[in-house]
mmCIF file of N, CA and C in Angstrom:
data_model
loop_
_atom_site.group_PDB
_atom_site.id
_atom_site.type_symbol
_atom_site.label_atom_id
_atom_site.label_comp_id
_atom_site.label_asym_id
_atom_site.label_seq_id
_atom_site.Cartn_x
_atom_site.Cartn_y
_atom_site.Cartn_z
ATOM 1 N N MET A 1 133.470 59.179 62.649
ATOM 2 C CA MET A 1 132.538 58.081 62.723
ATOM 3 C C MET A 1 131.129 58.640 62.805
ATOM 4 N N ALA A 2 130.218 58.096 62.050
ATOM 5 C CA ALA A 2 128.828 58.543 62.074
ATOM 6 C C ALA A 2 128.147 58.039 63.328
ATOM 7 N N ARG A 3 127.106 58.747 63.743
ATOM 8 C CA ARG A 3 126.373 58.341 64.932
ATOM 9 C C ARG A 3 124.954 57.968 64.549
ATOM 10 N N THR A 4 124.398 57.066 65.314
ATOM 11 C CA THR A 4 123.005 56.702 65.167
ATOM 12 C C THR A 4 122.357 56.833 66.524
ATOM 13 N N LEU A 5 121.148 57.374 66.563
ATOM 14 C CA LEU A 5 120.419 57.471 67.810
ATOM 15 C C LEU A 5 119.494 56.276 67.909
ATOM 16 N N THR A 6 119.585 55.569 69.009
ATOM 17 C CA THR A 6 118.801 54.365 69.206
ATOM 18 C C THR A 6 117.876 54.557 70.397
ATOM 19 N N PRO A 7 116.552 54.463 70.195
ATOM 20 C CA PRO A 7 115.671 54.570 71.351
ATOM 21 C C PRO A 7 115.779 53.319 72.203
ATOM 22 N N SER A 8 115.796 53.502 73.531
ATOM 23 C CA SER A 8 115.908 52.343 74.409
ATOM 24 C C SER A 8 114.565 51.641 74.563
ATOM 25 N N ALA A 9 113.486 52.331 74.402
ATOM 26 C CA ALA A 9 112.147 51.751 74.446
ATOM 27 C C ALA A 9 111.208 52.736 73.769
ATOM 28 N N PRO A 10 110.047 52.287 73.281
ATOM 29 C CA PRO A 10 109.129 53.216 72.628
ATOM 30 C C PRO A 10 108.791 54.379 73.554
ATOM 31 N N GLY A 11 108.858 55.588 73.004
ATOM 32 C CA GLY A 11 108.528 56.781 73.768
ATOM 33 C C GLY A 11 109.663 57.336 74.600
ATOM 34 N N THR A 12 110.842 56.687 74.600
ATOM 35 C CA THR A 12 111.987 57.182 75.358
ATOM 36 C C THR A 12 112.956 57.868 74.414
ATOM 37 N N PRO A 13 113.803 58.751 74.926
ATOM 38 C CA PRO A 13 114.715 59.479 74.051
ATOM 39 C C PRO A 13 115.764 58.571 73.418
ATOM 40 N N PRO A 14 116.171 58.890 72.179
ATOM 41 C CA PRO A 14 117.197 58.098 71.519
ATOM 42 C C PRO A 14 118.567 58.324 72.148
ATOM 43 N N VAL A 15 119.441 57.334 72.030
ATOM 44 C CA VAL A 15 120.817 57.448 72.518
ATOM 45 C C VAL A 15 121.765 57.154 71.368
ATOM 46 N N PRO A 16 122.946 57.811 71.335
ATOM 47 C CA PRO A 16 123.861 57.609 70.213
ATOM 48 C C PRO A 16 124.499 56.222 70.215
ATOM 49 N N ARG A 17 124.802 55.712 69.018
ATOM 50 C CA ARG A 17 125.572 54.489 68.861
ATOM 51 C C ARG A 17 126.387 54.610 67.586
ATOM 52 N N ALA A 18 127.449 53.849 67.473
ATOM 53 C CA ALA A 18 128.318 53.920 66.298
ATOM 54 C C ALA A 18 127.588 53.395 65.077
ATOM 55 N N ALA A 19 127.893 53.975 63.917
ATOM 56 C CA ALA A 19 127.267 53.550 62.659
ATOM 57 C C ALA A 19 128.329 53.502 61.571
ATOM 58 N N ALA A 20 127.929 53.723 60.346
ATOM 59 C CA ALA A 20 128.818 53.632 59.193
ATOM 60 C C ALA A 20 129.881 54.715 59.209
ATOM 61 N N ALA A 21 130.876 54.566 58.358
ATOM 62 C CA ALA A 21 131.966 55.537 58.254
ATOM 63 C C ALA A 21 131.427 56.863 57.733
ATOM 64 N N PRO A 22 132.054 57.982 58.099
ATOM 65 C CA PRO A 22 131.580 59.290 57.653
ATOM 66 C C PRO A 22 131.766 59.483 56.155
ATOM 67 N N ALA A 23 130.937 60.340 55.592
ATOM 68 C CA ALA A 23 131.071 60.686 54.183
ATOM 69 C C ALA A 23 132.303 61.570 54.026
ATOM 70 N N PRO A 24 133.088 61.361 52.973
ATOM 71 C CA PRO A 24 134.284 62.189 52.807
ATOM 72 C C PRO A 24 133.909 63.634 52.508
ATOM 73 N N ALA A 25 134.632 64.580 53.117
ATOM 74 C CA ALA A 25 134.393 66.000 52.875
ATOM 75 C C ALA A 25 135.184 66.430 51.651
ATOM 76 N N CYS A 26 134.619 67.293 50.875
ATOM 77 C CA CYS A 26 135.282 67.803 49.682
ATOM 78 C C CYS A 26 136.332 68.828 50.114
ATOM 79 N N ALA A 27 137.554 68.700 49.607
ATOM 80 C CA ALA A 27 138.638 69.587 50.012
ATOM 81 C C ALA A 27 138.361 71.030 49.596
ATOM 82 N N ALA A 28 137.637 71.218 48.480
ATOM 83 C CA ALA A 28 137.389 72.564 47.994
ATOM 84 C C ALA A 28 136.148 73.197 48.617
ATOM 85 N N GLY A 29 135.246 72.387 49.154
ATOM 86 C CA GLY A 29 133.980 72.899 49.684
ATOM 87 C C GLY A 29 134.044 73.158 51.171
ATOM 88 N N PRO A 30 132.936 73.662 51.733
ATOM 89 C CA PRO A 30 132.896 73.934 53.171
ATOM 90 C C PRO A 30 132.908 72.641 53.969
ATOM 91 N N ALA A 31 133.329 72.743 55.226
ATOM 92 C CA ALA A 31 133.366 71.567 56.100
ATOM 93 C C ALA A 31 131.948 71.086 56.346
ATOM 94 N N ARG A 32 131.757 69.761 56.332
ATOM 95 C CA ARG A 32 130.430 69.187 56.540
ATOM 96 C C ARG A 32 130.453 68.313 57.772
ATOM 97 N N HIS A 33 129.256 68.100 58.348
ATOM 98 C CA HIS A 33 129.130 67.138 59.432
ATOM 99 C C HIS A 33 129.299 65.752 58.838
ATOM 100 N N PRO A 34 129.881 64.808 59.584
ATOM 101 C CA PRO A 34 129.926 63.450 59.071
ATOM 102 C C PRO A 34 128.500 62.929 58.926
ATOM 103 N N ALA A 35 128.327 61.929 58.074
ATOM 104 C CA ALA A 35 126.997 61.352 57.850
ATOM 105 C C ALA A 35 126.435 60.849 59.180
ATOM 106 N N VAL A 36 125.215 61.257 59.474
ATOM 107 C CA VAL A 36 124.575 60.850 60.719
ATOM 108 C C VAL A 36 123.264 60.169 60.376
ATOM 109 N N LEU A 37 123.060 59.015 60.961
ATOM 110 C CA LEU A 37 121.800 58.296 60.819
ATOM 111 C C LEU A 37 121.134 58.248 62.178
ATOM 112 N N PHE A 38 119.826 58.331 62.183
ATOM 113 C CA PHE A 38 119.053 58.245 63.411
ATOM 114 C C PHE A 38 118.128 57.039 63.314
ATOM 115 N N LYS A 39 118.125 56.218 64.344
ATOM 116 C CA LYS A 39 117.179 55.117 64.413
ATOM 117 C C LYS A 39 115.847 55.686 64.825
ATOM 118 N N ALA A 40 114.800 55.262 64.160
ATOM 119 C CA ALA A 40 113.464 55.759 64.473
ATOM 120 C C ALA A 40 112.480 54.606 64.369
ATOM 121 N N ALA A 41 111.300 54.826 64.924
ATOM 122 C CA ALA A 41 110.245 53.819 64.880
ATOM 123 C C ALA A 41 108.920 54.496 64.580
ATOM 124 N N CYS A 42 108.065 53.811 63.851
ATOM 125 C CA CYS A 42 106.745 54.319 63.512
ATOM 126 C C CYS A 42 105.717 53.723 64.472
ATOM 127 N N PRO A 43 104.970 54.552 65.176
ATOM 128 C CA PRO A 43 103.957 54.016 66.085
ATOM 129 C C PRO A 43 102.755 53.432 65.346
ATOM 130 N N SER A 44 102.603 53.774 64.089
ATOM 131 C CA SER A 44 101.458 53.298 63.313
ATOM 132 C C SER A 44 101.659 51.868 62.814
ATOM 133 N N CYS A 45 102.773 51.635 62.095
ATOM 134 C CA CYS A 45 103.018 50.299 61.530
ATOM 135 C C CYS A 45 104.033 49.495 62.335
ATOM 136 N N ARG A 46 104.598 50.118 63.382
ATOM 137 C CA ARG A 46 105.614 49.490 64.242
ATOM 138 C C ARG A 46 106.928 49.211 63.506
ATOM 139 N N GLY A 47 107.129 49.843 62.357
ATOM 140 C CA GLY A 47 108.372 49.677 61.615
ATOM 141 C C GLY A 47 109.532 50.347 62.323
ATOM 142 N N ARG A 48 110.727 49.773 62.185
ATOM 143 C CA ARG A 48 111.959 50.349 62.740
ATOM 144 C C ARG A 48 112.936 50.516 61.580
ATOM 145 N N PHE A 49 113.591 51.674 61.538
ATOM 146 C CA PHE A 49 114.432 51.995 60.388
ATOM 147 C C PHE A 49 115.438 53.059 60.786
ATOM 148 N N GLU A 50 116.379 53.342 59.906
ATOM 149 C CA GLU A 50 117.358 54.403 60.092
ATOM 150 C C GLU A 50 117.100 55.473 59.050
ATOM 151 N N LEU A 51 117.130 56.727 59.489
ATOM 152 C CA LEU A 51 116.895 57.861 58.597
ATOM 153 C C LEU A 51 118.046 58.852 58.708
ATOM 154 N N ALA A 52 118.369 59.489 57.593
ATOM 155 C CA ALA A 52 119.401 60.531 57.577
ATOM 156 C C ALA A 52 118.836 61.800 58.208
ATOM 157 N N SER A 53 119.723 62.691 58.601
ATOM 158 C CA SER A 53 119.309 63.915 59.289
ATOM 159 C C SER A 53 118.356 64.766 58.445
ATOM 160 N N ASP A 54 118.493 64.726 57.124
ATOM 161 C CA ASP A 54 117.610 65.546 56.288
ATOM 162 C C ASP A 54 116.184 65.003 56.203
ATOM 163 N N ALA A 55 115.924 63.825 56.758
ATOM 164 C CA ALA A 55 114.570 63.269 56.773
ATOM 165 C C ALA A 55 113.763 63.770 57.968
ATOM 166 N N PHE A 56 114.414 64.482 58.879
ATOM 167 C CA PHE A 56 113.752 64.965 60.091
ATOM 168 C C PHE A 56 113.458 66.451 59.994
ATOM 169 N N ARG A 57 112.394 66.858 60.670
ATOM 170 C CA ARG A 57 112.055 68.261 60.849
ATOM 171 C C ARG A 57 111.989 68.486 62.353
ATOM 172 N N LEU A 58 112.641 69.535 62.817
ATOM 173 C CA LEU A 58 112.675 69.854 64.237
ATOM 174 C C LEU A 58 112.068 71.229 64.436
ATOM 175 N N ALA A 59 111.036 71.309 65.252
ATOM 176 C CA ALA A 59 110.391 72.588 65.557
ATOM 177 C C ALA A 59 110.617 72.895 67.033
ATOM 178 N N ILE A 60 111.149 74.075 67.310
ATOM 179 C CA ILE A 60 111.417 74.483 68.684
ATOM 180 C C ILE A 60 110.460 75.602 69.044
ATOM 181 N N GLY A 61 109.564 75.301 69.970
ATOM 182 C CA GLY A 61 108.555 76.259 70.390
ATOM 183 C C GLY A 61 108.876 76.868 71.736
ATOM 184 N N ALA A 62 107.918 77.609 72.266
ATOM 185 C CA ALA A 62 108.097 78.305 73.535
ATOM 186 C C ALA A 62 107.947 77.375 74.728
ATOM 187 N N SER A 63 107.386 76.197 74.524
ATOM 188 C CA SER A 63 107.172 75.263 75.631
ATOM 189 C C SER A 63 107.494 73.840 75.187
ATOM 190 N N ARG A 64 107.460 72.928 76.140
ATOM 191 C CA ARG A 64 107.695 71.518 75.816
ATOM 192 C C ARG A 64 106.622 70.985 74.875
ATOM 193 N N ARG A 65 105.403 71.507 75.026
ATOM 194 C CA ARG A 65 104.305 71.045 74.187
ATOM 195 C C ARG A 65 104.476 71.435 72.724
ATOM 196 N N THR A 66 105.177 72.526 72.490
ATOM 197 C CA THR A 66 105.338 73.007 71.118
ATOM 198 C C THR A 66 106.726 72.735 70.549
ATOM 199 N N THR A 67 107.509 71.929 71.227
ATOM 200 C CA THR A 67 108.822 71.528 70.719
ATOM 201 C C THR A 67 108.745 70.050 70.351
ATOM 202 N N PHE A 68 108.994 69.755 69.072
ATOM 203 C CA PHE A 68 108.823 68.383 68.598
ATOM 204 C C PHE A 68 109.703 68.125 67.377
ATOM 205 N N TYR A 69 109.870 66.843 67.056
ATOM 206 C CA TYR A 69 110.511 66.477 65.800
ATOM 207 C C TYR A 69 109.532 65.614 65.027
ATOM 208 N N ALA A 70 109.701 65.609 63.710
ATOM 209 C CA ALA A 70 108.772 64.879 62.861
ATOM 210 C C ALA A 70 109.534 64.235 61.711
ATOM 211 N N PHE A 71 108.970 63.162 61.192
ATOM 212 C CA PHE A 71 109.512 62.479 60.021
ATOM 213 C C PHE A 71 108.382 61.701 59.369
ATOM 214 N N THR A 72 108.600 61.247 58.161
ATOM 215 C CA THR A 72 107.629 60.422 57.460
ATOM 216 C C THR A 72 108.129 58.991 57.458
ATOM 217 N N CYS A 73 107.273 58.061 57.870
ATOM 218 C CA CYS A 73 107.654 56.651 57.908
ATOM 219 C C CYS A 73 107.900 56.157 56.484
ATOM 220 N N PRO A 74 109.092 55.598 56.212
ATOM 221 C CA PRO A 74 109.372 55.110 54.864
ATOM 222 C C PRO A 74 108.597 53.822 54.536
ATOM 223 N N ASP A 75 108.096 53.132 55.562
ATOM 224 C CA ASP A 75 107.361 51.882 55.326
ATOM 225 C C ASP A 75 105.895 52.117 54.980
ATOM 226 N N CYS A 76 105.207 52.979 55.758
ATOM 227 C CA CYS A 76 103.764 53.156 55.538
ATOM 228 C C CYS A 76 103.382 54.570 55.104
ATOM 229 N N GLY A 77 104.325 55.516 55.124
ATOM 230 C CA GLY A 77 104.055 56.877 54.682
ATOM 231 C C GLY A 77 103.371 57.762 55.707
ATOM 232 N N THR A 78 103.207 57.281 56.941
ATOM 233 C CA THR A 78 102.570 58.061 57.992
ATOM 234 C C THR A 78 103.477 59.202 58.451
ATOM 235 N N ALA A 79 102.885 60.379 58.642
ATOM 236 C CA ALA A 79 103.617 61.506 59.219
ATOM 237 C C ALA A 79 103.672 61.286 60.726
ATOM 238 N N VAL A 80 104.884 61.174 61.264
ATOM 239 C CA VAL A 80 105.086 60.893 62.690
ATOM 240 C C VAL A 80 105.599 62.157 63.368
ATOM 241 N N ARG A 81 104.999 62.495 64.504
ATOM 242 C CA ARG A 81 105.410 63.665 65.281
ATOM 243 C C ARG A 81 105.610 63.221 66.721
ATOM 244 N N LYS A 82 106.790 63.543 67.284
ATOM 245 C CA LYS A 82 107.117 63.143 68.654
ATOM 246 C C LYS A 82 107.673 64.332 69.423
ATOM 247 N N PRO A 83 107.399 64.394 70.736
ATOM 248 C CA PRO A 83 107.938 65.496 71.533
ATOM 249 C C PRO A 83 109.460 65.440 71.601
ATOM 250 N N ALA A 84 110.071 66.611 71.704
ATOM 251 C CA ALA A 84 111.534 66.690 71.779
ATOM 252 C C ALA A 84 111.940 67.505 72.993
ATOM 253 N N GLY A 85 112.496 66.844 73.981
ATOM 254 C CA GLY A 85 113.042 67.527 75.148
ATOM 255 C C GLY A 85 114.393 68.127 74.811
ATOM 256 N N GLU A 86 115.030 68.713 75.803
ATOM 257 C CA GLU A 86 116.320 69.372 75.589
ATOM 258 C C GLU A 86 117.372 68.431 75.021
ATOM 259 N N ARG A 87 117.452 67.217 75.546
ATOM 260 C CA ARG A 87 118.468 66.264 75.086
ATOM 261 C C ARG A 87 118.233 65.859 73.631
ATOM 262 N N ILE A 88 116.986 65.624 73.257
ATOM 263 C CA ILE A 88 116.661 65.260 71.873
ATOM 264 C C ILE A 88 117.035 66.408 70.938
ATOM 265 N N VAL A 89 116.688 67.632 71.326
ATOM 266 C CA VAL A 89 117.025 68.802 70.505
ATOM 267 C C VAL A 89 118.537 68.878 70.325
ATOM 268 N N GLU A 90 119.282 68.672 71.401
ATOM 269 C CA GLU A 90 120.747 68.709 71.344
ATOM 270 C C GLU A 90 121.305 67.638 70.399
ATOM 271 N N LEU A 91 120.800 66.415 70.497
ATOM 272 C CA LEU A 91 121.282 65.326 69.650
ATOM 273 C C LEU A 91 120.924 65.548 68.178
ATOM 274 N N LEU A 92 119.704 65.983 67.921
ATOM 275 C CA LEU A 92 119.286 66.195 66.530
ATOM 276 C C LEU A 92 120.038 67.345 65.888
ATOM 277 N N THR A 93 120.152 68.482 66.576
ATOM 278 C CA THR A 93 120.872 69.610 65.985
ATOM 279 C C THR A 93 122.360 69.296 65.843
ATOM 280 N N GLY A 94 122.922 68.562 66.798
ATOM 281 C CA GLY A 94 124.325 68.148 66.704
ATOM 282 C C GLY A 94 124.571 67.200 65.547
ATOM 283 N N GLY A 95 123.531 66.485 65.139
ATOM 284 C CA GLY A 95 123.636 65.556 64.017
ATOM 285 C C GLY A 95 123.273 66.172 62.683
ATOM 286 N N GLY A 96 123.018 67.478 62.657
ATOM 287 C CA GLY A 96 122.772 68.152 61.386
ATOM 288 C C GLY A 96 121.317 68.378 61.035
ATOM 289 N N VAL A 97 120.380 68.068 61.928
ATOM 290 C CA VAL A 97 118.971 68.334 61.656
ATOM 291 C C VAL A 97 118.735 69.833 61.815
ATOM 292 N N ARG A 98 118.147 70.447 60.798
ATOM 293 C CA ARG A 98 117.880 71.878 60.847
ATOM 294 C C ARG A 98 116.662 72.142 61.714
ATOM 295 N N ALA A 99 116.737 73.198 62.516
ATOM 296 C CA ALA A 99 115.663 73.532 63.448
ATOM 297 C C ALA A 99 114.876 74.746 62.961
ATOM 298 N N LEU A 100 113.582 74.690 63.168
ATOM 299 C CA LEU A 100 112.682 75.791 62.886
ATOM 300 C C LEU A 100 112.217 76.340 64.228
ATOM 301 N N ARG A 101 112.434 77.606 64.465
ATOM 302 C CA ARG A 101 111.996 78.224 65.722
ATOM 303 C C ARG A 101 110.603 78.794 65.526
ATOM 304 N N LEU A 102 109.676 78.349 66.379
ATOM 305 C CA LEU A 102 108.298 78.811 66.322
ATOM 306 C C LEU A 102 108.138 80.034 67.222
ATOM 307 N N HIS A 103 107.465 81.044 66.747
ATOM 308 C CA HIS A 103 107.236 82.270 67.533
ATOM 309 C C HIS A 103 105.772 82.374 67.872
ATOM 310 N N SER A 104 105.480 82.832 69.089
ATOM 311 C CA SER A 104 104.076 83.040 69.466
ATOM 312 C C SER A 104 103.689 84.474 69.122
ATOM 313 N N ALA A 105 102.432 84.646 68.747
ATOM 314 C CA ALA A 105 101.962 85.975 68.333
ATOM 315 C C ALA A 105 101.532 86.794 69.526
#
């Protein structure tokens, strides 16, 4: 079963909820994560929508200030960046969002 992350209120971490059926895995190919959708909201246009894991970018830095996730609002095209605590990082990476580790010089 696919999961969707639903924020309980603006600025609060998303929580999982049931969504559509998983995408079938190809018997000949490598095992894949089931399809995961994340509920997101745009602070600019106030739009609410569901995005696939490949629509998110996750950056993990040395501190809370430099750890964040980002996406582009499909309604208004605004680049949205939000802080990501440990739980958000866990949910996003568990749902197939690829993480970029930031290094300090």
